[in-house]
Amino acid sequence: MSSLDALRARLATVYDLNKAASVLEWDQETYMPDGATEARAHQLTTLRSLSHEHFTDDETGALLERAEVATQGLEAQDPARALVRVAQRDYDRATKLPARLVAEFATATARAKHAWQAARADDDYAQFAPHLERVIALSVEKSDALGATVPEARYDILLDEYEPGMTAAEVAREFAELREGLVPLVEAIADAPHVDDAFLHAPFDEATQWAFGLEVAQAFGYDLAHGRQDRSAHPFSTTLAIDDVRITTRIDPDYFPSGFFGTLHETGHALYERGVSPSLARSPLASGTSLGMHESQSRLWENQVGRSRPFWQHWYPKLQDRFPAQLRAVPVDAYYRAINRVGPSFIRVEADEVTYNLHVMLRFEIERALIDGSLSVADVPAAWNAAMKDYLGVTPPTDREGCLQDIHWSIGLVGYFPTYTLGTLMSAQLFEAAQRDLGDLAAAFAEGTYLPLREWLRDQIHQHGRVYTATELLRHVCGTGLDAAPWLKYARAKYALIYDLAL
Amino acid sequence: MSSLDALRARLATVYDLNKAASVLEWDQETYMPDGATEARAHQLTTLRSLSHEHFTDDETGALLERAEVATQGLEAQDPARALVRVAQRDYDRATKLPARLVAEFATATARAKHAWQAARADDDYAQFAPHLERVIALSVEKSDALGATVPEARYDILLDEYEPGMTAAEVAREFAELREGLVPLVEAIADAPHVDDAFLHAPFDEATQWAFGLEVAQAFGYDLAHGRQDRSAHPFSTTLAIDDVRITTRIDPDYFPSGFFGTLHETGHALYERGVSPSLARSPLASGTSLGMHESQSRLWENQVGRSRPFWQHWYPKLQDRFPAQLRAVPVDAYYRAINRVGPSFIRVEADEVTYNLHVMLRFEIERALIDGSLSVADVPAAWNAAMKDYLGVTPPTDREGCLQDIHWSIGLVGYFPTYTLGTLMSAQLFEAAQRDLGDLAAAFAEGTYLPLREWLRDQIHQHGRVYTATELLRHVCGTGLDAAPWLKYARAKYALIYDLAL
């Protein structure tokens, strides 16, 4: 067996162990009886430990060295060369952290998560602060262990875990441009006449909602021979194999958009994973290339497609047929405006397409300042509320509705938040490029046709898995790296029409 | 860490890997999309290989040796001593087979299964015969590798895999007694007036069947905090942890008893596994002690309870309420006779409670003769048909309805068939002992009360897991080893009443 084949076999074992864990997690979130929680935790720990041991074994390192030599003559984008590069990257990240730090991080985040839950329940930031202090200190240690030679590099290294190759400076630059365009847009919308969406807050039969969402997902190209839709407390998409990518949905019986757009969002994630080339199966290349690029796919199908006017030209009459009592009297334009209603709010996960990015931006700024030491943990609530006032014009009445609302920091996710808005920006860059290549897609959407878009995305993005970074893909496909301009252009045009703004 | 703790940790890892595989198999049979078949096969192979490697590693052998010394002072039934004994037994079976033989067996059975499917479809035994020849030859090799020093010991060793400690001679002795009692009973029933069950062959709403079966399962004590019922092509029970034991059911929309008694049967298996003491969790002791004992639990709840007259005194009015059109005009006694209708048939899995055992018996006799060489593969169809004529008075018109009907031999299961009837015999032994201890259970059943029986079974059988063999349990609980007399007594009494026989 060649060194490359031996490496592939080893990585396939690791992949299978990870995916077995994903099956157990999917089951845990969907069908597992409550009484099995502790036993399942043991099983998952066993699978994850074996996967980690197998992957970080010296034998993997030796195979990587030999495979690196064997593939030196190949071009960078050759899948074999990419396999060695990406596996080496993962191996370095997995082996560079001392066991002591990994253990301390696990303990600290377990405690911090617990403290965060209590602090949020009691609306008492002081309970959480010492734990956040510890998570930030350990995150700094982690970035140093992973190779940050100067303090300025620390946040980059944390971000790199979720968005390989992206730098904080690049993110900050595009976010600044975004903020400059967004704040006035949000202000203009706030001054415009209110959009009525009261009719969406009404009972909508759950089974009908369920079937309608799944019908649209299938029209997008989500294939039930390789996927399924189940119920869970929090919607998610999970890859159990590139031939088995499942989504879950949570239906709100009294508000239609919640479940429906959740389904489209998860479908976008799932189509990405389903589009990976079968030649990459059971390897570390067989997944989306970054969280930002992943989020670009979910946002694109949810927003650029699912919240567009042409989309509803096709689907609204069908939706009215399903919910005549609720929607018969509502014209499509009123419906379209209602599902695109914009307004400042305190809670990120409930925010609309426009203000969402301001929520993300302030988290990025705060966590970056925590890592570089320019902001102390004690000052987080004040910084949070000031940014909310600046960006959205509102001040959270409590920390529970402010800096205590997200679980991320408590479980050690630092460098993760910006990927949500990176996804938003990339989605518009890609959608613009798609229309450059395919022509205006409005007519296709108005007919319920998505095949050209999906095939284009598969061709340009999905099939490559992790062979290219997100930035490399953007450069190939759009001609530039990360760029806030296309999304701003999209948002201005869309919301100028909805709110009758003179921008 | 003591050697015993180290052994426990190692066995817990193996257990978790096996149970993770069980989760993947459960998913495969219930919810997995069709297109995931190949990927799932890879994942299962990876989990099973890792489990096997981990278990058969020399380190396990070394730990077993040290733990054996450390537990020598303990009594045989001490769980620590039992753990070492049972794990050593499993280790020996797993390590004694040369890798070459394991591989040949895997290849031969994969081919034999394929050939069996084709042979059955074509009703052409000749296609299957050479493959059966090979499976028998490899089974003989296997028994020799596992320590058969004389040919007479071979079948014992194959049987021992499924029914530890039981011998072919013991089985043959009780089966002979059973046959002597059964054949005249079946003949007497055949001469008695026909029982009408036409009203059971009618449309029964699937969801109502489903809910009714689950209601009875819960009344038996099956707890949905630690289990669930799902649909699958073939009903089964599976243990994903002792806190998570699931059943599946297949509903026949046009015949009520099929799904219902299937549910009770699987519930019996599940109650056994759920009853294992939590102190044995994540160890090789945490499961039923043998296939026969397992089948005794499923048969007991399905037949001694679920097909009894007192059981239906409680449930029949409820069933009539659910299915008034089908059952309103049918008195409970007519219903009771119908669900206990006896008649010779060709297909084992469709056989009634009485004739089922004759089907099993002839398979035991044939496979035992194949292993000891007194029957050639070529003569199997003739031997089969002769036994069918002798025992049941009927001759299968085709081999498809005869010796080609079961998958077992094709996949290498030799020594497995008798456990079905061992379960039947044990169920009656245990039920008799339960009534000795608890008094007549008819009154409790007539009130829909099962707690005393279930607690008794848990106390006497379930909690011990694999600490005792089936024979040891029978001796403790019933005072004798395997004994056909209690079941014969039960069957004669029950069917004399149903068929108005003078026995």
CSV table of C-alpha atoms in Angstrom, one decimal, chain B residues 89 93 139-140 142-144 146-173 364 367-372 414-416 418-419 422:
chain,number,residue,atom,x,y,z
B,89,ARG,CA,-15.1,-17.0,27.6
B,93,ARG,CA,-14.0,-17.5,21.4
B,139,SER,CA,-18.6,-24.7,10.8
B,140,VAL,CA,-16.9,-28.0,11.5
B,142,LYS,CA,-14.7,-23.5,13.5
B,143,SER,CA,-15.8,-26.0,16.1
B,144,ASP,CA,-12.5,-27.7,15.9
B,146,LEU,CA,-12.8,-23.6,19.3
B,147,GLY,CA,-11.7,-26.8,20.9
B,148,ALA,CA,-13.8,-29.8,19.7
B,149,THR,CA,-11.4,-32.7,20.4
B,150,VAL,CA,-13.9,-35.3,19.2
B,151,PRO,CA,-16.4,-35.1,16.4
B,152,GLU,CA,-19.3,-35.6,18.8
B,153,ALA,CA,-18.4,-32.3,20.6
B,154,ARG,CA,-18.7,-30.2,17.4
B,155,TYR,CA,-22.4,-29.4,17.6
B,156,ASP,CA,-22.1,-28.7,21.3
B,157,ILE,CA,-19.5,-26.1,20.6
B,158,LEU,CA,-21.6,-24.4,17.9
B,159,LEU,CA,-24.7,-24.5,20.1
B,160,ASP,CA,-22.6,-23.1,23.0
B,161,GLU,CA,-22.2,-19.8,21.1
B,162,TYR,CA,-25.9,-19.1,21.5
B,163,GLU,CA,-26.7,-21.2,24.5
B,164,PRO,CA,-23.7,-21.3,26.8
B,165,GLY,CA,-23.4,-24.6,28.8
B,166,MET,CA,-26.2,-26.4,27.0
B,167,THR,CA,-25.4,-29.7,25.2
B,168,ALA,CA,-26.9,-31.2,22.1
B,169,ALA,CA,-27.7,-34.4,24.1
B,170,GLU,CA,-29.7,-32.3,26.6
B,171,VAL,CA,-31.6,-30.6,23.8
B,172,ALA,CA,-32.2,-33.9,22.0
B,173,ARG,CA,-33.6,-35.5,25.2
B,364,PHE,CA,-32.2,-29.0,14.9
B,367,GLU,CA,-28.3,-29.4,11.2
B,368,ARG,CA,-26.9,-31.7,13.9
B,369,ALA,CA,-26.8,-34.6,11.4
B,370,LEU,CA,-25.1,-32.3,8.8
B,371,ILE,CA,-22.4,-31.5,11.4
B,372,ASP,CA,-21.8,-35.1,12.5
B,414,VAL,CA,-25.7,-23.4,12.8
B,415,GLY,CA,-26.7,-24.3,16.4
B,416,TYR,CA,-29.0,-21.3,16.5
B,418,PRO,CA,-32.9,-24.9,18.8
B,419,THR,CA,-32.8,-21.8,20.9
B,422,LEU,CA,-35.5,-23.8,24.2
